[in-house]
Tab-separated table of C-alpha atoms in Angstrom:
chain	number	residue	atom	x	y	z
A	1	ALA	CA	98.043	107.803	77.953
A	2	LEU	CA	98.246	107.763	81.696
A	3	ARG	CA	101.809	107.762	82.969
A	4	GLN	CA	101.616	108.745	86.610
A	5	LYS	CA	104.105	106.907	88.787
A	6	TYR	CA	102.884	105.575	92.090
A	7	LEU	CA	104.991	106.854	94.987
A	8	GLY	CA	102.997	106.950	98.182
A	9	ASP	CA	100.597	105.050	100.350
A	10	TYR	CA	99.443	102.445	97.832
A	11	GLU	CA	95.938	103.903	97.542
A	12	PRO	CA	94.103	105.584	94.698
A	13	ARG	CA	91.913	108.449	95.839
A	14	ARG	CA	88.203	107.882	95.714
A	15	ARG	CA	85.183	109.902	96.616
A	16	THR	CA	81.634	108.788	97.164
A	17	SER	CA	79.108	110.407	94.887
A	18	ALA	CA	75.626	111.568	95.777
A	19	SER	CA	74.281	108.160	94.901
A	20	LYS	CA	74.389	105.793	97.860
A	21	ASN	CA	75.750	102.928	95.776
A	22	SER	CA	78.208	104.890	93.690
A	23	THR	CA	81.927	105.425	94.124
A	24	GLU	CA	84.040	107.589	91.850
A	25	PHE	CA	87.659	106.506	91.438
A	26	LEU	CA	90.084	109.252	90.549
A	27	CYS	CA	93.389	108.730	88.798
A	28	ALA	CA	95.327	110.615	91.442
A	29	PRO	CA	99.053	111.397	91.639
A	30	LYS	CA	99.335	108.352	93.897
A	31	CYS	CA	98.350	105.449	91.680
A	32	PHE	CA	100.093	102.412	90.279
A	33	CYS	CA	100.079	103.501	86.659
A	34	LEU	CA	103.550	102.474	85.506
A	35	ASN	CA	103.114	101.717	81.835
A	36	ALA	CA	99.507	102.469	80.999
A	37	ILE	CA	98.610	102.288	77.339
A	38	HIS	CA	95.569	103.052	75.252
A	39	ASN	CA	94.019	99.655	74.655
A	40	SER	CA	93.048	99.043	71.063
A	41	LYS	CA	89.968	96.949	70.513
A	42	ASN	CA	90.314	93.233	71.174
A	43	THR	CA	93.790	93.453	72.687
A	44	MET	CA	94.412	91.850	76.066
A	45	ILE	CA	96.202	93.899	78.725
A	46	THR	CA	98.746	92.103	80.894
A	47	ILE	CA	98.985	93.488	84.435
A	48	ASP	CA	102.703	93.345	85.187
A	49	GLY	CA	103.157	92.399	88.835
A	50	LYS	CA	106.930	92.732	88.586
A	51	GLN	CA	106.739	96.409	87.673
A	52	ILE	CA	104.269	97.120	90.459
A	53	ALA	CA	106.570	95.325	92.909
A	54	ASN	CA	109.593	97.304	91.688
A	55	THR	CA	107.767	100.576	92.312
A	56	ILE	CA	106.799	99.529	95.840
A	57	ARG	CA	110.350	98.416	96.610
A	58	ALA	CA	111.891	101.634	95.319
A	59	ASP	CA	109.638	103.670	97.601
A	60	LEU	CA	110.343	101.429	100.590
A	61	LYS	CA	114.107	101.638	100.126
A	62	GLU	CA	113.894	105.380	100.656
A	63	LYS	CA	111.788	104.915	103.799
A	64	ILE	CA	114.215	102.332	105.186
A	65	LYS	CA	117.134	104.744	104.732
A	66	GLN	CA	115.356	107.168	107.053
A	67	LEU	CA	114.982	104.653	109.905
A	68	PRO	CA	117.397	104.740	112.860
A	69	SER	CA	117.941	100.975	112.547
A	70	PRO	CA	117.045	98.301	109.978
A	71	PRO	CA	113.591	96.697	110.105
A	72	GLY	CA	113.727	93.108	111.323
A	73	LEU	CA	111.719	90.248	109.803
A	74	GLY	CA	111.614	86.844	111.501
A	75	VAL	CA	110.451	83.890	109.406
A	76	ILE	CA	109.658	80.413	110.716
A	77	LEU	CA	109.675	77.463	108.321
A	78	VAL	CA	108.783	73.910	109.322
A	79	GLY	CA	109.407	70.864	107.119
A	80	ASN	CA	110.858	70.226	103.670
A	81	ASP	CA	108.139	71.384	101.289
A	82	PRO	CA	110.021	72.669	98.190
A	83	ALA	CA	107.472	75.390	97.456
A	84	SER	CA	107.665	76.733	101.012
A	85	HIS	CA	111.459	76.814	100.876
A	86	LEU	CA	111.291	78.655	97.542
A	87	TYR	CA	108.893	81.263	98.934
A	88	VAL	CA	111.114	81.842	101.962
A	89	ALA	CA	114.147	82.205	99.685
A	90	LEU	CA	112.323	84.872	97.660
A	91	LYS	CA	111.463	86.775	100.832
A	92	GLU	CA	115.043	86.501	102.052
A	93	ALA	CA	116.376	87.832	98.739
A	94	ALA	CA	113.946	90.767	98.839
A	95	SER	CA	114.955	91.545	102.427
A	96	LYS	CA	118.645	91.509	101.553
A	97	GLU	CA	118.078	93.788	98.558
A	98	MET	CA	116.156	96.314	100.621
A	99	GLY	CA	118.226	96.343	103.790
A	100	VAL	CA	115.788	94.435	105.993
A	101	ARG	CA	117.337	92.256	108.704
A	102	PHE	CA	116.150	88.714	107.938
A	103	VAL	CA	116.117	86.068	110.678
A	104	LYS	CA	115.238	82.584	109.484
A	105	LYS	CA	114.244	79.738	111.791
A	106	ILE	CA	114.046	76.405	109.963
A	107	PHE	CA	112.842	73.287	111.778
A	108	PRO	CA	112.235	69.658	110.807
A	109	GLU	CA	108.718	68.255	110.904
A	110	THR	CA	109.690	66.519	114.140
A	111	ILE	CA	109.649	69.759	116.136
A	112	SER	CA	106.859	69.761	118.693
A	113	GLN	CA	104.015	72.260	118.698
A	114	ALA	CA	105.214	73.436	122.122
A	115	ASP	CA	108.737	74.131	120.851
A	116	LEU	CA	107.342	75.937	117.822
A	117	LEU	CA	105.264	78.194	120.067
A	118	HIS	CA	108.319	78.818	122.253
A	119	THR	CA	110.255	80.032	119.201
A	120	ILE	CA	107.442	82.435	118.336
A	121	ARG	CA	107.428	83.799	121.875
A	122	GLU	CA	111.192	84.406	121.641
A	123	LEU	CA	110.692	86.453	118.477
A	124	ASN	CA	107.810	88.313	120.118
A	125	VAL	CA	110.110	89.707	122.809
A	126	ASP	CA	113.084	90.374	120.509
A	127	ASP	CA	113.125	94.153	120.007
A	128	SER	CA	115.219	93.835	116.841
A	129	ILE	CA	112.430	91.819	115.189
A	130	HIS	CA	109.519	94.007	114.135
A	131	ALA	CA	107.641	91.502	111.972
A	132	ILE	CA	107.024	87.758	112.232
A	133	LEU	CA	105.872	85.368	109.516
A	134	ILE	CA	104.940	81.687	109.727
A	135	GLN	CA	105.431	80.082	106.325
A	136	LEU	CA	102.198	78.257	105.539
A	137	PRO	CA	101.024	75.620	105.173
A	138	LEU	CA	102.495	73.888	108.195
A	139	PRO	CA	103.015	70.127	107.937
A	140	ARG	CA	100.200	67.848	109.019
A	141	GLY	CA	99.879	67.542	112.777
A	142	PHE	CA	100.524	71.201	113.595
A	143	ASP	CA	97.787	73.533	114.757
A	144	GLU	CA	97.968	76.481	112.360
A	145	ASP	CA	95.344	78.518	114.198
A	146	GLU	CA	97.157	78.193	117.524
A	147	THR	CA	100.482	78.955	115.853
A	148	ILE	CA	99.267	82.145	114.176
A	149	ALA	CA	97.482	83.265	117.344
A	150	ALA	CA	100.788	82.979	119.244
A	151	ILE	CA	102.298	85.831	117.202
A	152	ASP	CA	102.236	89.255	118.833
A	153	PRO	CA	99.489	91.069	116.843
A	154	ALA	CA	101.810	94.080	116.629
A	155	LYS	CA	104.328	91.889	114.756
A	156	ASP	CA	101.868	89.950	112.580
A	157	VAL	CA	103.269	90.846	109.166
A	158	ASP	CA	100.834	88.706	107.140
A	159	GLY	CA	97.775	90.160	108.880
A	160	PHE	CA	96.485	86.687	109.799
A	161	HIS	CA	96.282	87.084	113.586
A	162	PRO	CA	92.672	86.781	114.852
A	163	GLN	CA	92.900	90.240	116.401
A	164	ASN	CA	93.938	91.803	113.082
A	165	ILE	CA	91.321	89.868	111.109
A	166	SER	CA	88.688	90.995	113.619
A	167	ALA	CA	89.805	94.609	113.196
A	168	LEU	CA	89.429	94.262	109.425
A	169	LEU	CA	85.967	92.705	109.665
A	170	ASN	CA	84.807	95.403	112.093
A	171	GLY	CA	85.997	98.297	109.969
A	172	TYR	CA	88.864	99.520	112.136
A	173	HIS	CA	91.796	101.238	110.459
A	174	ASN	CA	94.802	101.281	112.787
A	175	PHE	CA	95.970	97.710	112.225
A	176	ILE	CA	98.140	95.787	109.785
A	177	LYS	CA	96.268	94.874	106.596
A	178	PRO	CA	96.534	91.364	105.081
A	179	VAL	CA	99.346	91.133	102.540
A	180	LEU	CA	97.260	89.186	100.029
A	181	ALA	CA	94.322	91.586	100.178
A	182	GLN	CA	96.589	94.609	99.653
A	183	SER	CA	98.280	92.854	96.736
A	184	ILE	CA	94.988	92.015	95.047
A	185	TRP	CA	93.808	95.605	95.440
A	186	ALA	CA	97.047	96.952	93.925
A	187	LEU	CA	96.612	94.690	90.890
A	188	ILE	CA	92.937	95.601	90.482
A	189	ASN	CA	93.847	99.271	90.691
A	190	GLU	CA	96.520	98.860	88.019
A	191	GLY	CA	94.154	96.922	85.761
A	192	LEU	CA	91.536	99.664	85.961
A	193	VAL	CA	94.139	102.330	85.214
A	194	LEU	CA	95.430	100.411	82.204
A	195	GLN	CA	91.871	100.118	80.925
A	196	ASN	CA	91.358	103.847	81.503
A	197	ARG	CA	88.464	103.013	83.841
A	198	MET	CA	89.589	104.862	86.972
A	199	SER	CA	86.699	107.326	86.717
A	200	VAL	CA	83.741	105.033	87.225
A	201	HIS	CA	80.444	106.387	88.494
A	202	GLU	CA	78.800	103.039	89.122
A	203	THR	CA	79.980	100.673	91.810
A	204	LEU	CA	82.329	98.056	90.412
A	205	HIS	CA	81.275	94.475	91.089
A	206	ALA	CA	83.875	91.837	91.993
A	207	LEU	CA	83.686	88.078	92.464
A	208	LEU	CA	86.106	86.061	94.590
A	209	ILE	CA	86.446	82.370	93.712
A	210	GLY	CA	88.316	80.219	96.228
A	211	ASN	CA	88.382	76.968	98.128
A	212	SER	CA	88.027	78.405	101.625
A	213	THR	CA	86.345	81.260	103.449
A	214	VAL	CA	89.715	81.823	105.153
A	215	PHE	CA	90.718	83.368	101.820
A	216	THR	CA	87.458	84.850	100.588
A	217	ILE	CA	86.126	86.611	103.701
A	218	PRO	CA	89.147	88.841	104.551
A	219	VAL	CA	89.773	89.741	100.904
A	220	ALA	CA	86.096	90.475	100.255
A	221	THR	CA	85.945	92.668	103.357
A	222	TYR	CA	89.042	94.590	102.298
A	223	LEU	CA	87.722	95.193	98.777
A	224	LYS	CA	84.382	96.377	100.141
A	225	SER	CA	86.274	98.920	102.250
A	226	LYS	CA	87.688	100.269	98.984
A	227	GLY	CA	84.251	100.816	97.487
A	228	ILE	CA	84.087	97.582	95.478
A	229	LYS	CA	80.856	95.599	95.734
A	230	THR	CA	82.176	92.087	96.337
A	231	ASP	CA	80.674	88.604	96.256
A	232	ALA	CA	82.445	85.359	97.121
A	233	VAL	CA	81.826	81.788	96.041
A	234	LEU	CA	83.557	78.495	96.733
A	235	ALA	CA	84.965	76.893	93.592
A	236	ARG	CA	82.819	73.790	93.951
A	237	ALA	CA	79.662	75.934	93.820
A	238	LEU	CA	80.737	78.161	90.916
A	239	SER	CA	78.101	78.850	88.258
A	240	LYS	CA	79.999	80.015	85.175
A	241	PRO	CA	77.027	81.717	83.470
A	242	LEU	CA	77.038	84.282	86.289
A	243	LEU	CA	80.628	85.388	85.642
A	244	LYS	CA	79.733	87.835	82.873
A	245	GLN	CA	77.941	90.134	85.301
A	246	TYR	CA	81.189	90.975	87.134
A	247	ASP	CA	83.683	93.746	86.391
A	248	ILE	CA	86.434	92.077	88.423
A	249	ILE	CA	87.148	88.385	89.027
A	250	ILE	CA	89.708	87.062	91.520
A	251	VAL	CA	90.324	83.331	91.241
A	252	ALA	CA	92.332	81.109	93.603
A	253	CYS	CA	91.139	77.527	93.429
A	254	GLY	CA	94.031	75.449	92.068
A	255	GLN	CA	92.272	74.337	88.882
A	256	PRO	CA	94.243	75.130	85.713
A	257	GLY	CA	92.173	76.794	83.007
A	258	ILE	CA	88.924	76.844	84.974
A	259	ILE	CA	88.118	80.296	83.537
A	260	GLY	CA	88.463	81.197	79.860
A	261	SER	CA	87.638	84.243	77.797
A	262	ALA	CA	84.203	82.899	76.838
A	263	ASP	CA	83.186	82.851	80.513
A	264	VAL	CA	83.605	86.557	81.282
A	265	ALA	CA	82.616	90.002	80.015
A	266	ARG	CA	84.775	91.566	77.309
A	267	ASN	CA	86.690	93.990	79.576
A	268	THR	CA	86.837	92.151	82.900
A	269	VAL	CA	89.794	92.717	85.230
A	270	ILE	CA	91.029	89.253	86.234
A	271	ILE	CA	93.412	88.581	89.119
A	272	ASP	CA	94.727	85.019	88.848
A	273	ILE	CA	96.127	83.739	92.138
A	274	GLY	CA	96.262	80.074	91.164
A	275	THR	CA	99.639	78.361	90.994
A	276	ASN	CA	99.557	74.973	89.283
A	277	LYS	CA	102.509	72.901	88.084
A	278	LEU	CA	101.719	70.844	84.987
A	279	GLN	CA	103.272	67.512	84.059
A	280	ASP	CA	105.489	69.200	81.484
A	281	GLY	CA	106.934	71.408	84.237
A	282	ARG	CA	105.135	74.613	83.290
A	283	VAL	CA	103.572	76.725	86.041
A	284	VAL	CA	100.151	78.133	85.144
A	285	GLY	CA	97.297	79.855	86.908
A	286	ASP	CA	93.596	79.095	87.131
A	287	THR	CA	92.752	80.923	83.898
A	288	ASP	CA	93.187	79.833	80.300
A	289	PHE	CA	95.527	82.774	79.784
A	290	ALA	CA	96.046	82.337	76.034
A	291	SER	CA	92.309	82.465	75.363
A	292	PHE	CA	92.204	86.120	76.440
A	293	ALA	CA	94.612	87.312	73.729
A	294	HIS	CA	91.878	88.876	71.587
A	295	THR	CA	89.759	90.347	74.374
A	296	GLU	CA	89.864	93.700	76.152
A	297	CYS	CA	90.391	92.042	79.535
A	298	ALA	CA	93.168	93.099	81.898
A	299	ILE	CA	94.680	89.974	83.453
A	300	THR	CA	97.599	88.978	85.663
A	301	PRO	CA	100.004	86.370	84.291
A	302	VAL	CA	101.247	83.343	86.214
A	303	PRO	CA	104.087	83.616	87.030
A	304	GLY	CA	104.773	87.345	87.176
A	305	GLY	CA	101.470	88.594	88.556
A	306	ILE	CA	100.407	88.182	92.171
A	307	GLY	CA	103.686	86.608	93.355
A	308	PRO	CA	106.073	89.584	93.091
A	309	VAL	CA	103.455	91.944	94.502
A	310	THR	CA	102.841	89.830	97.618
A	311	VAL	CA	106.566	89.783	98.388
A	312	ALA	CA	106.727	93.561	97.955
A	313	MET	CA	103.656	94.059	100.155
A	314	LEU	CA	105.240	91.820	102.779
A	315	MET	CA	108.203	94.203	102.775
A	316	LYS	CA	105.788	97.142	103.036
A	317	ASN	CA	104.106	95.631	106.095
A	318	THR	CA	107.510	94.913	107.628
A	319	VAL	CA	108.538	98.543	107.227
A	320	ASP	CA	105.170	99.755	108.533
A	321	LEU	CA	105.492	97.586	111.645
A	322	ALA	CA	109.057	98.784	112.215
A	323	ARG	CA	107.980	102.418	111.927
A	324	ARG	CA	105.204	101.820	114.460
A	325	ALA	CA	107.584	100.110	116.875
A	326	MET	CA	110.030	103.010	116.492
A	327	LYS	CA	107.127	105.469	116.919
A	328	ILE	CA	107.852	107.142	113.578
């Protein structure tokens, strides 16, 4: 069994083989294998996002101790959406636990776009704030594109600023990577390790299913940079018979149970980003999770999958931005 604890830069090593379309993944000392097990036949593997997040946080705590001053994260929240307030509370709790200075700016929906932009500009010039986040979605009537573009690219913790997205699409390296894309890659990496598939001589093939190219294009580009052949499709155009040709499926379309075990290959790695609240109060993803019990798939649960990892990666980006600002 693989039991190597991930400690470093959140990347497995990989090397390109002689074949143009082949990438070999190596289970290196720096991988996310926290509790890898030998998978018996027809037994689903759950990819535990909480354990991955705990490993990231433990590493970051040590890095924060070495900084001359605490990293600063500024978060702007507009309106009364319960989900948005919950997400901000989770980020605040993580910041407090790790020693990150957390500055929260909460505004009613009546704030003007001009005043919102003014607040962003104030955070841009505040040297104690190294990272800025706009909690999305903004209420109707606000210009999200203009709001995100107002953030100093050097403080764009989510990686949504047009300049940072452009750097990603053009293959540059010295920029902040999108939190969601990094989180998805960490979960894919863990799933492959748990399946003992980290030495693969053929290019792995991934499919992104979403409702918007705002999600699919940056994530697809990031995965391609990691050696994963990646396709993307909007949920409304999804052809289920094609799913079995993919090694990895990432789904984020807000449709509970849209993908079941009969739709995919027997050992697919599935990253479920959907968050859907049912009438009985349960929160579920976009997969029919229970249907995978007797498969060899590796799958993220909802909750407990993508959520904890994105918060941890947000902390990672915050620390990275602080280190850059401090020239460390």
